[in-house]
Structure formats: structure tokens, C-alpha cells
């Protein structure tokens, strides 16, 4: 048996999320496990990812692992798997790892990116990969607000009440930035972990700051409240990308 | 009665082309005419576009006109139509024009663009809007070859044999350029008109030049032959955009 770790990109548009669900057969996990099962001549295969992503959310560098008794070279894994996957899921890297590596438990840092299209009109070519905000935004204020997000905080106010995670809601955000890229705003969030919907609620709140409906100084007040209703709306799924996952003892 | 002219963007990925076909109900024209018919309370509406685009080909600035007895302001046309159109078709501009304007016959110039993704690996997010070419390309040679395309020539060799257009195959290309944009090559073709598949065959041939399989000097030889088989393969539809249509007496 050997453990294989893969980096995968996917366009989440046509999927109901990463994780297999009883009521949907359009999940990323299902497509990958089906391909692996085929490669293993029908032996049912399971993968473990760094975490799930919601319906419509994309990944630039999602990571998963699985165990196999096929002993194929890394390059052939990449090629073989790719042949069996649809064109909106793509294996970027394959690494053989030690049997004690775990794609979910060994993460040290995750990076999410969020794209906002800040133009008057929509753009058909970016409708599935950006959140269209047709209002004037004060980027200076958004940048100020971002500063309050960085650091170690209780992010209860910025997490979905639907989350089943109990207890600890303290996370450390190493980077929360916003930069202009052409007619888009690019948000980057890097941290030791993120609560359910956390990035989307942060972006929803930051956009309100940009529109002048909240002040940057409101961010610490919202955090202090530890109440979801104090924060802004959840920004839509299609602007969100799981960009990169780092692991303990890496590099 | 008044004549209304619209500029429309569309992502052609999920369509079998612009023009209504007897064997498909997924055409851009069908969606627009359906929306217009609805706005006219069931009265069947027809549109006339600057030209057709093939299955999978996109438009950034396609133009069409129609006649209406509704007399609604331009802004309301835009908003009303958009509400009835799917998210991959978008009305960009609406202008009332004189009754003798014709979206097809009055064109003076068309611009097409073609995007080539020149990276080793594919990119899931650009799979529907670029042609992936994973080989080293000599851009200098491609630029040299482009120079031979500009001017007035018989483009028979660069047009599909399926075309039903008889007679005149002479067209004037005002601009044929190739520039590097990040990890992509952007081809721009501007001319008084284009034959069926002409841009895609030009790009297919230019990529062969970039790979060293043909020389820039082969372009005039291919033209001279007036035979489709002398040119390169037809590049795939998804990299092609009808970018802009200009009209006589404009600007």
C-alpha cells in the first residue's frame, strides 16, 4: 500500500460542492472517486481532502490523498486520472507521501481568494468566477477594514450559524488584503483555518464598508459581539477560490 | 414601427451557434427572439445579426437589429430584454436607428480575436475561452507570418470547403497581429469581411508556423494555391471571439 497526494483544480460551477452528498451525484469527490475506482478495476476508492468547498466554489489548489496498491509512477497517476476526469476537474500535481500524511489533519495554512467584478455592467465571461458589484467602492476604507481582520480573533460573528463545529471559533488570519486588478478587486485571505462561510461573510461585510454602509472600525465591534447577525451578508459562492493549502513540515 | 439595434455579448459554450437551426433549440438567435416575442405579447419577432457564429464561438460585440411597434426608450429595451435572457447572453448597448440601417449589409469592418493558452498544463477556468497549445512557440516567426496576411488577398485556401459562398473570396485584412498577454497569445484580425472558418484556419496555420512546421514565407504560397488543403488545421471554436462590428457612416 502506498499513499498518494494530489493537488487538484476545479471549476465548481456545475457541482453541488466538493463532498459527496446523498442527494446529489454532481460532486467533485464523487467524480474523483469514480475515476480512481475505475483505475483500481472496480475496487471502491475513497479520498480525503483538506476540507470541503460549497456548491459553486472553485479550487485552484485543493489537496486530497488516497491509498493504493497499484504502485504506479507519479506521472502516470496524473495522466491516468486526468483521462478519466471531466474537463472542469484537473489534476495539477501528484506526490507519493508517507503513510502518516493526512490531507485534512496536517494542514498548516490555507489561502482563499475572492474575486469581485467592480463594473457597471455584468460580464458574461466572468459570471461564474466573480461577484458582480456595480457600485462605487472606497478601496481605502476596505483596506483599512482588512487590517482589523488580520491576527488571532474569535470569528463567531463571521461564520454561518449552520455550522456544526462546536467550541473553538478562534482562528489566526495571517493575511487579509484587497488589491485592485484591472476592473476587479482581489481579496486574499491566508490563515491557519477558516470557519464555515467565513471568507464569504468577511467579503460581504467588506463590500458594505466599501459602499460606506459600515466603517472599518465596525469590524472589531462585530467580532466582539460573537453573533452572526452583526456581520454583513454572505457574498455569493462563485467569487470564491480555495487557492492553496500548506502542510506541516513542508518546504 | 421603429428599428432597434443592439450590441450583445455571449458565452457560446452552451450553444450550437448563433443562427437558428432546425435541429437545435440552443442557439443565441432563438433565445433573443424568444425574449423579444415575449416582450411583444406573443407576436413572433425576428432579428437580423451582422453574421453568424459557430457552435462554441463567443461574442464580445455582436450586433443585431429588429423592428418593433412598442416605442420603448433605449434603456428600458436593455433592461427588459436582459431580464428575459439567460446569464450567458447579455445586451450591452441599445440604439434606435433609422429604418434603412441593416445589421448585416451595412457592416464596414469586423474584428475577431483568438486566445491561445500557451502553457504546459491546461487551465480549467479557461477551458471554454482559449485554445490550449502546450508547445514552445516562436512568436517572432508568428508575427512575421501575420504580416503576409494583412492586405487584400484571395483567402480561398483559408476558408472552409463547406462554405456555400460562391464567387468572390477576396478580402482585405487591415490588421493581423499576435501579442503575448501573460501566458496567452492574443491574435487580432480586423478586416472588411471574413470567409467561413477563415480566422480559425489562419490561427491553426500560424500555430504551425510557431511550432516550426511551416515558415512565414509559406503563407503567400498557401494563398496563391487557392486550395483549402494547403493551409493548416482549423483551430478549435472556443478560442474565437467576434470582438467588434463597425458600420458604414459610423463615428
Coordinates of C-alpha atoms in Angstrom, one line a residue:
Chain A
X1 CA 0.0 0.0 0.0
X2 CA 1.2 3.5 -0.7
X3 CA -0.3 6.9 0.0
X4 CA -0.7 9.3 -2.9
X5 CA -1.4 13.0 -2.5
X6 CA -2.8 15.1 -5.3
X7 CA -3.3 18.8 -6.0
X8 CA -6.5 19.4 -8.0
X9 CA -8.1 22.4 -9.7
X10 CA -11.8 22.6 -10.4
X11 CA -14.4 24.9 -11.8
X12 CA -17.1 24.4 -9.2
X13 CA -19.9 26.0 -11.4
X14 CA -21.6 22.7 -12.3
X15 CA -21.1 20.9 -9.0
X16 CA -23.1 20.9 -5.8
X17 CA -19.8 21.1 -3.9
X18 CA -16.8 19.0 -3.1
X19 CA -18.2 16.5 -0.7
X20 CA -20.3 13.5 -1.6
X21 CA -23.9 14.1 -0.7
X22 CA -26.7 11.6 -0.6
X23 CA -29.0 13.8 -2.7
X24 CA -26.5 14.7 -5.5
X25 CA -24.3 12.8 -7.8
X26 CA -22.6 16.0 -9.1
X27 CA -19.8 16.5 -6.5
X28 CA -16.1 16.8 -7.1
X29 CA -15.3 13.9 -4.7
X30 CA -17.7 11.6 -6.5
X31 CA -16.1 12.3 -9.9
X32 CA -12.6 11.7 -8.5
X33 CA -13.5 8.5 -6.5
X34 CA -15.3 7.1 -9.6
X35 CA -12.1 7.7 -11.7
X36 CA -9.9 6.1 -9.0
X37 CA -12.3 3.1 -8.6
X38 CA -12.1 2.6 -12.4
X39 CA -8.3 2.7 -12.2
X40 CA -8.5 0.1 -9.4
X41 CA -10.7 -2.3 -11.5
X42 CA -13.8 -1.6 -9.5
X43 CA -12.4 -1.7 -6.0
X44 CA -14.2 1.1 -4.3
X45 CA -11.8 4.0 -3.6
X46 CA -12.2 6.8 -1.1
X47 CA -10.3 10.1 -1.0
X48 CA -9.7 12.5 1.9
X49 CA -9.4 16.2 1.1
X50 CA -8.1 19.2 3.0
X51 CA -11.7 20.3 3.5
X52 CA -14.9 20.7 1.6
X53 CA -15.9 23.5 -0.7
X54 CA -19.5 24.6 -1.2
X55 CA -21.6 24.5 -4.4
X56 CA -20.2 26.9 -7.0
X57 CA -16.9 27.5 -5.1
X58 CA -13.8 26.8 -7.1
X59 CA -10.4 25.5 -6.3
X60 CA -7.0 26.4 -7.7
X61 CA -5.1 24.2 -5.3
X62 CA -7.3 21.8 -3.4
X63 CA -5.4 18.8 -1.9
X64 CA -6.5 15.2 -1.3
X65 CA -4.9 11.9 -0.5
X66 CA -5.8 8.2 -1.0
X67 CA -4.2 4.8 -0.5
X68 CA -3.5 2.5 -3.4
X69 CA -1.9 -0.9 -4.1
X70 CA -1.2 -0.1 -7.7
X71 CA 2.4 1.3 -7.3
X72 CA 2.2 3.4 -10.5
X73 CA 4.7 6.3 -11.0
X74 CA 3.5 9.8 -10.1
X75 CA 3.4 11.0 -13.7
X76 CA 1.2 8.0 -14.7
X77 CA -1.2 8.7 -11.9
X78 CA -1.6 12.3 -13.1
X79 CA -2.1 11.2 -16.7
X80 CA -4.3 8.2 -15.9
X81 CA -6.6 10.0 -13.6
X82 CA -6.9 13.0 -15.9
X83 CA -8.1 10.8 -18.7
X84 CA -11.0 9.7 -16.6
X85 CA -12.0 13.1 -15.2
X86 CA -14.3 15.7 -16.8
X87 CA -12.7 18.8 -18.3
X88 CA -13.7 21.0 -15.3
X89 CA -11.6 19.0 -12.8
X90 CA -7.9 18.8 -13.4
X91 CA -5.1 17.0 -11.5
X92 CA -2.2 19.5 -11.2
X93 CA 0.4 17.6 -9.1
X94 CA 0.8 14.1 -7.8
X95 CA 3.2 13.2 -5.0
X96 CA 3.8 9.9 -3.2
X97 CA 3.8 10.7 0.6
X98 CA 4.4 8.8 3.7
X99 CA 1.6 6.7 5.2
X100 CA 1.2 9.1 8.1
X101 CA 0.5 12.1 5.9
X102 CA -3.1 13.3 6.2
X103 CA -4.6 15.8 3.8
X104 CA -7.1 17.1 6.3
X105 CA -5.4 16.9 9.7
X106 CA -1.9 18.0 8.7
X107 CA -2.8 21.4 7.1
X108 CA -0.8 24.3 8.5
X109 CA -2.3 27.1 6.4
X110 CA -5.0 27.7 3.8
X111 CA -5.3 30.5 1.3
X112 CA -8.6 31.6 -0.1
X113 CA -9.0 34.3 -2.8
X114 CA -12.2 36.1 -3.7
X115 CA -12.8 38.0 -7.0
X116 CA -15.2 41.0 -7.2
X117 CA -16.0 42.4 -10.6
X118 CA -16.5 46.1 -9.9
X119 CA -18.1 47.4 -13.2
X120 CA -21.4 48.9 -14.1
X121 CA -22.4 46.1 -16.4
X122 CA -22.1 42.4 -15.9
X123 CA -19.6 40.3 -17.9
X124 CA -20.8 37.0 -19.4
X125 CA -17.3 35.6 -19.4
X126 CA -16.7 36.1 -15.7
X127 CA -20.2 35.4 -14.4
X128 CA -19.2 32.1 -12.8
X129 CA -15.9 33.3 -11.3
X130 CA -16.6 36.7 -9.9
X131 CA -19.2 38.5 -7.7
X132 CA -20.5 41.5 -9.7
X133 CA -20.7 44.6 -7.5
X134 CA -21.9 47.6 -9.7
X135 CA -21.4 50.3 -7.1
X136 CA -18.6 52.7 -6.4
X137 CA -16.4 51.2 -3.7
X138 CA -14.0 53.1 -1.4
X139 CA -10.9 50.8 -1.6
X140 CA -9.0 52.8 1.0
X141 CA -11.7 52.0 3.6
X142 CA -11.8 48.3 2.6
X143 CA -8.0 48.1 3.1
X144 CA -8.4 49.7 6.5
X145 CA -11.0 47.2 7.5
X146 CA -8.9 44.3 6.3
X147 CA -6.2 45.3 8.8
X148 CA -8.7 44.5 11.7
X149 CA -9.2 41.0 10.3
X150 CA -5.6 40.1 10.4
X151 CA -4.4 38.4 13.7
X152 CA -5.9 36.0 16.2
X153 CA -9.6 36.6 16.8
X154 CA -12.8 34.8 17.6
X155 CA -14.6 34.7 14.3
X156 CA -18.0 33.5 15.5
X157 CA -19.7 36.6 14.0
X158 CA -18.2 35.7 10.6
X159 CA -19.3 32.1 10.5
X160 CA -22.5 30.5 9.3
X161 CA -24.9 29.6 12.1
X162 CA -25.5 26.4 10.1
X163 CA -22.0 25.2 11.1
X164 CA -21.9 22.1 13.2
X165 CA -18.5 22.9 14.6
X166 CA -18.8 23.4 18.4
X167 CA -16.4 25.1 20.7
X168 CA -13.4 26.9 19.4
X169 CA -14.1 29.7 16.9
X170 CA -10.7 31.4 17.3
X171 CA -8.6 31.5 14.1
X172 CA -5.5 33.3 13.1
X173 CA -5.6 35.2 9.9
X174 CA -2.0 35.9 8.6
X175 CA -3.1 37.9 5.7
X176 CA -6.3 39.8 4.8
X177 CA -5.7 42.1 1.8
X178 CA -7.6 43.7 -1.0
X179 CA -6.0 44.9 -4.2
X180 CA -7.2 46.3 -7.5
X181 CA -6.6 44.1 -10.5
X182 CA -7.9 45.9 -13.6
X183 CA -11.7 46.1 -13.2
X184 CA -11.7 43.6 -10.3
X185 CA -10.9 43.6 -6.6
X186 CA -8.9 40.6 -5.5
X187 CA -9.3 39.6 -1.8
X188 CA -6.6 37.4 -0.3
X189 CA -7.2 35.6 3.0
X190 CA -4.4 33.4 4.4
X191 CA -4.9 31.7 7.8
X192 CA -4.4 28.6 10.0
X193 CA -8.0 27.7 9.3
X194 CA -11.4 29.1 8.3
X195 CA -14.9 28.6 9.7
X196 CA -17.8 27.7 7.6
X197 CA -18.7 30.6 5.2
X198 CA -16.1 32.8 6.9
X199 CA -14.4 34.2 3.8
X200 CA -17.8 34.9 2.1
X201 CA -19.2 36.7 5.2
X202 CA -15.9 38.7 5.5
X203 CA -16.2 39.7 1.9
X204 CA -19.9 40.6 2.2
X205 CA -19.1 42.8 5.2
X206 CA -16.0 44.4 3.5
X207 CA -18.1 45.3 0.5
X208 CA -20.6 47.1 2.8
X209 CA -17.6 49.0 4.2
X210 CA -16.6 49.9 0.6
X211 CA -20.1 51.2 0.0
X212 CA -20.0 53.4 3.1
X213 CA -22.7 51.4 4.9
X214 CA -20.2 50.4 7.6
X215 CA -16.9 51.9 8.9
X216 CA -13.6 50.0 9.1
X217 CA -13.8 50.4 12.9
X218 CA -17.0 48.4 12.9
X219 CA -15.0 45.2 12.3
X220 CA -13.7 44.8 15.8
X221 CA -17.1 45.7 17.2
X222 CA -18.7 42.9 15.1
X223 CA -16.0 40.4 16.2
X224 CA -16.6 41.3 19.9
X225 CA -20.4 40.6 19.5
X226 CA -19.8 37.0 18.6
X227 CA -23.1 37.0 16.8
X228 CA -23.6 36.2 13.1
X229 CA -26.4 38.8 12.6
X230 CA -23.9 41.6 13.4
X231 CA -21.8 40.9 10.3
X232 CA -22.8 41.6 6.6
X233 CA -24.4 39.3 4.1
X234 CA -22.7 36.2 2.8
X235 CA -21.1 37.0 -0.6
X236 CA -22.0 34.6 -3.4
X237 CA -20.1 31.3 -3.9
X238 CA -18.9 31.9 -7.4
X239 CA -16.3 34.5 -6.5
X240 CA -14.5 32.2 -4.1
X241 CA -11.4 30.1 -4.8
X242 CA -9.6 27.7 -2.4
X243 CA -6.2 28.9 -3.6
X244 CA -3.6 26.9 -1.8
X245 CA -3.2 24.5 1.1
X246 CA 0.1 24.3 3.0
X247 CA 1.1 21.4 5.2
X248 CA 3.2 21.0 8.4
X249 CA 6.8 20.2 7.8
X250 CA 6.5 21.4 4.2
X251 CA 9.2 23.3 2.2
Chain B
X1 CA -42.6 51.0 -36.4
X2 CA -39.0 51.7 -35.3
X3 CA -35.7 49.9 -35.8
X4 CA -33.7 49.0 -32.8
X5 CA -30.0 48.0 -32.9
X6 CA -28.4 46.0 -30.1
X7 CA -24.8 45.1 -29.2
X8 CA -24.8 41.7 -27.5
X9 CA -22.1 39.7 -25.6
X10 CA -22.4 35.9 -25.3
X11 CA -20.5 33.0 -24.0
X12 CA -21.1 30.5 -26.8
X13 CA -20.0 27.4 -24.8
X14 CA -23.5 26.0 -24.3
X15 CA -24.9 26.9 -27.7
X16 CA -24.9 25.3 -31.1
X17 CA -24.1 28.7 -32.6
X18 CA -25.8 32.0 -33.3
X19 CA -28.2 31.1 -36.1
X20 CA -31.5 29.2 -35.6
X21 CA -31.2 25.6 -36.8
X22 CA -34.0 23.2 -37.4
X23 CA -32.2 20.5 -35.3
X24 CA -31.3 22.6 -32.2
X25 CA -33.2 24.9 -29.8
X26 CA -30.0 26.1 -28.2
X27 CA -29.0 29.0 -30.4
X28 CA -28.3 32.6 -29.4
X29 CA -30.8 33.8 -32.0
X30 CA -33.6 31.6 -30.7
X31 CA -33.1 32.9 -27.1
X32 CA -33.1 36.5 -28.2
X33 CA -36.1 36.1 -30.5
X34 CA -38.0 34.2 -27.7
X35 CA -37.3 37.1 -25.3
X36 CA -38.4 39.7 -27.9
X37 CA -41.6 37.7 -28.8
X38 CA -42.4 37.6 -25.1
X39 CA -42.0 41.4 -24.8
X40 CA -44.3 41.8 -27.9
X41 CA -47.0 39.7 -26.2
X42 CA -46.6 36.7 -28.4
X43 CA -46.1 38.4 -31.7
X44 CA -43.3 36.4 -33.4
X45 CA -40.2 38.5 -33.6
X46 CA -37.2 38.1 -35.9
X47 CA -33.7 39.6 -35.6
X48 CA -31.0 40.1 -38.2
X49 CA -27.4 39.9 -37.0
X50 CA -24.1 41.1 -38.5
X51 CA -23.4 37.4 -39.3
X52 CA -23.5 34.0 -37.7
X53 CA -21.0 32.5 -35.2
X54 CA -20.3 28.8 -34.9
X55 CA -21.0 26.4 -32.0
X56 CA -18.8 27.3 -29.1
X57 CA -17.7 30.7 -30.6
X58 CA -18.1 33.7 -28.4
X59 CA -19.1 37.3 -29.0
X60 CA -17.9 40.4 -27.2
X61 CA -19.7 42.8 -29.5
X62 CA -22.1 41.0 -31.9
X63 CA -24.7 43.4 -33.4
X64 CA -28.3 42.7 -34.5
X65 CA -31.4 44.7 -35.3
X66 CA -35.1 44.2 -35.2
X67 CA -38.3 46.3 -35.9
X68 CA -40.8 47.0 -33.1
X69 CA -44.0 48.9 -32.7
X70 CA -43.5 49.2 -28.9
X71 CA -41.7 52.5 -28.8
X72 CA -39.9 51.9 -25.6
X73 CA -36.9 54.0 -24.5
X74 CA -33.4 52.5 -25.2
X75 CA -32.6 51.9 -21.5
X76 CA -35.9 50.0 -21.0
X77 CA -35.2 47.8 -24.0
X78 CA -31.8 46.9 -22.5
X79 CA -33.3 46.2 -19.1
X80 CA -36.4 44.5 -20.3
X81 CA -34.6 42.2 -22.7
X82 CA -31.9 41.3 -20.2
X83 CA -34.5 40.2 -17.7
X84 CA -35.7 37.6 -20.2
X85 CA -32.3 36.4 -21.4
X86 CA -30.1 33.7 -19.8
X87 CA -27.0 34.8 -17.9
X88 CA -24.6 33.8 -20.7
X89 CA -26.2 36.3 -23.2
X90 CA -26.0 40.0 -22.3
X91 CA -27.3 43.1 -24.0
X92 CA -24.5 45.7 -23.8
X93 CA -26.0 48.6 -25.8
X94 CA -29.3 49.5 -27.4
X95 CA -29.6 52.2 -30.0
X96 CA -32.6 53.3 -32.1
X97 CA -31.5 53.5 -35.7
X98 CA -33.0 54.7 -39.0
X99 CA -35.2 52.2 -40.8
X100 CA -32.6 51.8 -43.6
X101 CA -29.9 50.6 -41.2
X102 CA -29.1 46.9 -41.8
X103 CA -27.0 44.9 -39.3
X104 CA -25.8 42.5 -41.9
X105 CA -25.4 44.6 -45.1
X106 CA -24.1 47.8 -43.7
X107 CA -21.0 46.4 -41.9
X108 CA -17.8 48.1 -42.8
X109 CA -15.3 46.2 -40.6
X110 CA -15.3 43.2 -38.3
X111 CA -12.7 42.4 -35.6
X112 CA -12.2 38.9 -34.4
X113 CA -9.9 37.9 -31.5
X114 CA -8.5 34.5 -30.8
X115 CA -7.0 33.4 -27.4
X116 CA -4.3 30.7 -27.2
X117 CA -3.3 29.4 -23.8
X118 CA 0.4 28.6 -24.2
X119 CA 1.2 26.6 -21.0
X120 CA 2.3 23.1 -20.3
X121 CA -0.9 22.2 -18.3
X122 CA -4.5 23.0 -19.1
X123 CA -6.4 25.5 -17.1
X124 CA -9.9 24.5 -16.0
X125 CA -11.0 28.2 -15.8
X126 CA -10.0 29.0 -19.3
X127 CA -11.0 25.7 -21.0
X128 CA -14.0 27.3 -22.8
X129 CA -12.4 30.6 -23.8
X130 CA -8.9 29.5 -25.0
X131 CA -7.2 27.0 -27.3
X132 CA -4.6 25.2 -25.2
X133 CA -1.3 24.8 -27.1
X134 CA 1.3 23.1 -24.8
X135 CA 4.3 23.5 -27.2
X136 CA 7.1 26.1 -27.3
X137 CA 6.1 28.7 -29.9
X138 CA 8.4 31.0 -31.8
X139 CA 6.4 34.2 -31.5
X140 CA 8.8 36.1 -33.8
X141 CA 8.0 33.7 -36.6
X142 CA 4.3 34.0 -36.0
X143 CA 4.5 37.8 -36.1
X144 CA 6.4 37.6 -39.4
X145 CA 3.7 35.3 -40.8
X146 CA 1.0 37.7 -39.7
X147 CA 2.5 40.4 -41.9
X148 CA 1.7 38.3 -45.0
X149 CA -1.9 38.0 -44.0
X150 CA -2.5 41.8 -43.9
X151 CA -3.7 43.4 -47.1
X152 CA -6.1 42.4 -49.9
X153 CA -5.8 38.7 -50.9
X154 CA -7.8 35.8 -52.1
X155 CA -8.4 33.7 -49.0
X156 CA -9.8 30.6 -50.6
X157 CA -7.1 28.5 -49.1
X158 CA -8.1 29.8 -45.6
X159 CA -11.8 29.1 -45.9
X160 CA -13.9 26.0 -45.2
X161 CA -14.8 24.0 -48.2
X162 CA -18.2 23.6 -46.6
X163 CA -18.9 27.3 -47.3
X164 CA -21.8 27.9 -49.7
X165 CA -20.4 31.3 -50.6
X166 CA -19.7 31.2 -54.3
X167 CA -17.5 33.6 -56.3
X168 CA -15.6 36.3 -54.6
X169 CA -13.1 35.1 -52.0
X170 CA -11.0 38.3 -51.9
X171 CA -11.0 40.0 -48.6
X172 CA -9.0 42.9 -47.1
X173 CA -7.4 42.3 -43.7
X174 CA -6.5 45.6 -42.1
X175 CA -4.8 44.1 -39.1
X176 CA -3.4 40.6 -38.4
X177 CA -1.4 40.7 -35.2
X178 CA -0.2 38.4 -32.4
X179 CA 0.8 39.6 -29.0
X180 CA 1.8 37.9 -25.7
X181 CA -0.5 38.6 -22.8
X182 CA 0.7 36.8 -19.7
X183 CA 0.6 33.1 -20.5
X184 CA -1.6 33.6 -23.5
X185 CA -1.2 34.7 -27.1
X186 CA -3.8 37.1 -28.4
X187 CA -4.5 37.2 -32.1
X188 CA -6.3 40.1 -33.5
X189 CA -7.8 40.1 -37.0
X190 CA -9.5 43.2 -38.4
X191 CA -10.9 43.2 -41.9
X192 CA -13.7 44.2 -44.3
X193 CA -15.1 40.7 -44.0
X194 CA -14.1 37.1 -43.3
X195 CA -14.9 33.8 -45.0
X196 CA -16.3 30.8 -43.2
X197 CA -13.8 29.5 -40.7
X198 CA -11.2 31.9 -42.0
X199 CA -9.9 33.1 -38.6
X200 CA -9.7 29.6 -37.2
X201 CA -7.8 28.3 -40.2
X202 CA -5.5 31.3 -40.1
X203 CA -4.8 30.6 -36.4
X204 CA -4.3 26.9 -37.0
X205 CA -1.8 27.7 -39.7
X206 CA 0.0 30.4 -37.6
X207 CA 0.4 27.9 -34.7
X208 CA 2.1 25.5 -37.1
X209 CA 4.5 28.4 -38.0
X210 CA 5.1 29.0 -34.3
X211 CA 6.0 25.3 -33.9
X212 CA 8.5 25.4 -36.8
X213 CA 6.4 23.1 -39.0
X214 CA 5.9 25.9 -41.6
X215 CA 7.8 29.1 -42.4
X216 CA 6.3 32.6 -42.5
X217 CA 7.1 32.6 -46.2
X218 CA 4.8 29.7 -46.7
X219 CA 1.8 32.0 -46.2
X220 CA 1.8 33.7 -49.6
X221 CA 2.5 30.3 -51.2
X222 CA -0.6 28.8 -49.5
X223 CA -2.7 31.9 -50.6
X224 CA -1.5 31.5 -54.2
X225 CA -2.7 27.8 -54.3
X226 CA -6.3 28.8 -53.5
X227 CA -6.8 25.3 -52.1
X228 CA -8.0 24.6 -48.5
X229 CA -5.8 21.5 -48.1
X230 CA -2.7 23.7 -48.4
X231 CA -3.4 25.6 -45.2
X232 CA -3.2 24.3 -41.6
X233 CA -5.9 22.7 -39.4
X234 CA -8.9 24.7 -38.2
X235 CA -8.2 25.9 -34.7
X236 CA -11.0 25.0 -32.2
X237 CA -14.1 27.2 -31.8
X238 CA -13.7 28.1 -28.1
X239 CA -10.7 30.4 -28.6
X240 CA -12.6 32.6 -31.0
X241 CA -14.4 35.9 -30.2
X242 CA -16.4 38.1 -32.6
X243 CA -15.0 41.2 -30.9
X244 CA -16.4 44.3 -32.7
X245 CA -18.5 45.2 -35.7
X246 CA -18.2 48.6 -37.3
X247 CA -20.8 50.1 -39.7
X248 CA -20.7 52.5 -42.6
X249 CA -21.0 56.1 -41.7
X250 CA -20.2 55.4 -38.1
X251 CA -18.2 57.6 -35.8

